């Protein structure tokens, strides 16, 4: 009986050691780090892309610094950016609806790092300033 209890204690100790000393999964940066427009601008300087997925008319009215107009309509028609699939991409629109659709299209096309910034108000909330063209 003592052998069984001793064996059980050893097994429990080994299992507990594995649980305690296994490396923990790192938290995803996006969930712990607040994204700012300054970070996006820095990433653009290093090759990232910021796409305004509104219509050309909306883009001409105003857009954020560094933004390129690539409308959702063009994406739906199959015209996608000619960039590496590993390029960081940020997308925004007026309300967040079209940016969500564009994000889905880009991810389905194999782009690895697509961030949906949402609507104009959400981008302004992280420090973006609309500028007339």
C-alpha positions as semicolon CSV with decimal commas, in nm:
position;residue;x (nm);y (nm);z (nm)
1;X;0,000;0,000;0,000
2;X;0,288;0,234;0,084
3;X;0,447;0,166;-0,256
4;X;0,125;0,257;-0,436
5;X;0,092;0,584;-0,244
6;X;0,460;0,664;-0,298
7;X;0,431;0,589;-0,672
8;X;0,118;0,803;-0,696
9;X;0,292;1,091;-0,515
10;X;0,588;1,069;-0,754
11;X;0,360;1,075;-1,060
12;X;0,165;1,373;-0,924
13;X;0,493;1,552;-0,851
14;X;0,620;1,494;-1,205
15;X;0,296;1,614;-1,364
16;X;0,290;1,923;-1,139
17;X;0,653;2,000;-1,232
18;X;0,571;1,987;-1,603
19;X;0,272;2,217;-1,557
20;X;0,467;2,469;-1,349
21;X;0,781;2,480;-1,561
22;X;0,644;2,459;-1,915
23;X;0,690;2,787;-2,103
24;X;0,380;3,000;-2,108
25;X;0,228;3,112;-2,439
26;X;0,316;3,477;-2,495
27;X;0,022;3,715;-2,508
28;X;-0,055;3,856;-2,850
29;X;0,088;4,205;-2,884
30;X;-0,227;4,345;-3,039
31;X;-0,434;4,253;-2,734
32;X;-0,194;4,402;-2,478
33;X;-0,053;4,695;-2,670
34;X;-0,261;5,000;-2,759
35;X;-0,228;5,081;-3,129
36;X;-0,167;5,449;-3,198
37;X;-0,165;5,644;-3,522
38;X;0,199;5,732;-3,450
39;X;0,277;5,359;-3,457
40;X;0,092;5,323;-3,787
41;X;0,288;5,617;-3,935
42;X;0,614;5,460;-3,820
43;X;0,512;5,129;-3,976
44;X;0,424;5,308;-4,303
45;X;0,776;5,452;-4,308
46;X;0,900;5,093;-4,281
47;X;0,685;4,959;-4,565
48;X;0,338;4,909;-4,416
49;X;0,034;5,025;-4,613
50;X;-0,264;5,228;-4,493
51;X;-0,563;5,182;-4,723
52;X;-0,870;5,405;-4,726
53;X;-1,131;5,168;-4,869
54;X;-1,394;5,436;-4,930
55;X;-1,478;5,563;-5,277
56;X;-1,243;5,796;-5,464
57;X;-1,487;6,082;-5,406
58;X;-1,486;6,026;-5,030
59;X;-1,107;5,999;-5,028
60;X;-1,072;6,328;-5,217
61;X;-1,283;6,504;-4,956
62;X;-1,049;6,401;-4,671
63;X;-0,826;6,118;-4,560
64;X;-0,555;6,036;-4,307
65;X;-0,189;6,113;-4,366
66;X;-0,017;5,831;-4,552
67;X;-0,342;5,671;-4,670
68;X;-0,376;5,526;-5,018
69;X;-0,721;5,502;-5,172
70;X;-0,802;5,139;-5,258
71;X;-1,178;5,116;-5,263
72;X;-1,372;4,816;-5,144
73;X;-1,541;4,814;-5,486
74;X;-1,203;4,756;-5,652
75;X;-1,121;4,477;-5,407
76;X;-1,457;4,312;-5,469
77;X;-1,383;4,331;-5,843
78;X;-1,061;4,138;-5,780
79;X;-0,811;4,424;-5,796
80;X;-0,579;4,369;-5,500
81;X;-0,259;4,542;-5,393
82;X;0,056;4,426;-5,572
83;X;0,261;4,394;-5,255
84;X;0,418;4,111;-5,057
85;X;0,167;3,901;-4,865
86;X;0,373;3,966;-4,550
87;X;0,330;4,345;-4,568
88;X;0,150;4,504;-4,274
89;X;-0,178;4,647;-4,397
90;X;-0,415;4,881;-4,216
91;X;-0,761;4,957;-4,355
92;X;-1,030;5,207;-4,262
93;X;-1,353;5,347;-4,405
94;X;-1,630;5,583;-4,295
95;X;-1,808;5,366;-4,039
96;X;-1,616;5,037;-4,016
97;X;-1,841;4,826;-4,237
98;X;-1,638;4,843;-4,558
99;X;-1,308;4,809;-4,371
100;X;-1,433;4,484;-4,217
101;X;-1,528;4,354;-4,562
102;X;-1,192;4,463;-4,706
103;X;-1,011;4,290;-4,421
104;X;-1,191;3,965;-4,501
105;X;-1,109;3,993;-4,872
106;X;-0,741;4,066;-4,805
107;X;-0,705;3,782;-4,555
108;X;-0,877;3,539;-4,792
109;X;-0,633;3,653;-5,062
110;X;-0,346;3,545;-4,838
111;X;-0,231;3,872;-4,682
112;X;-0,093;3,782;-4,340
113;X;-0,100;4,107;-4,142
114;X;-0,424;4,298;-4,199
115;X;-0,559;4,527;-3,928
116;X;-0,909;4,669;-3,951
117;X;-0,894;5,017;-3,797
118;X;-1,269;5,065;-3,833
119;X;-1,429;5,397;-3,918
120;X;-1,303;5,753;-3,930
121;X;-1,396;5,816;-3,566
122;X;-1,202;5,512;-3,448
123;X;-0,890;5,626;-3,635
124;X;-0,926;5,976;-3,491
125;X;-0,956;5,820;-3,144
126;X;-0,607;5,666;-3,180
127;X;-0,455;5,994;-3,294
128;X;-0,526;6,015;-3,666
129;X;-0,607;6,358;-3,809
130;X;-0,817;6,395;-4,120
131;X;-0,662;6,621;-4,379
132;X;-0,825;6,757;-4,691
133;X;-0,639;6,665;-5,004
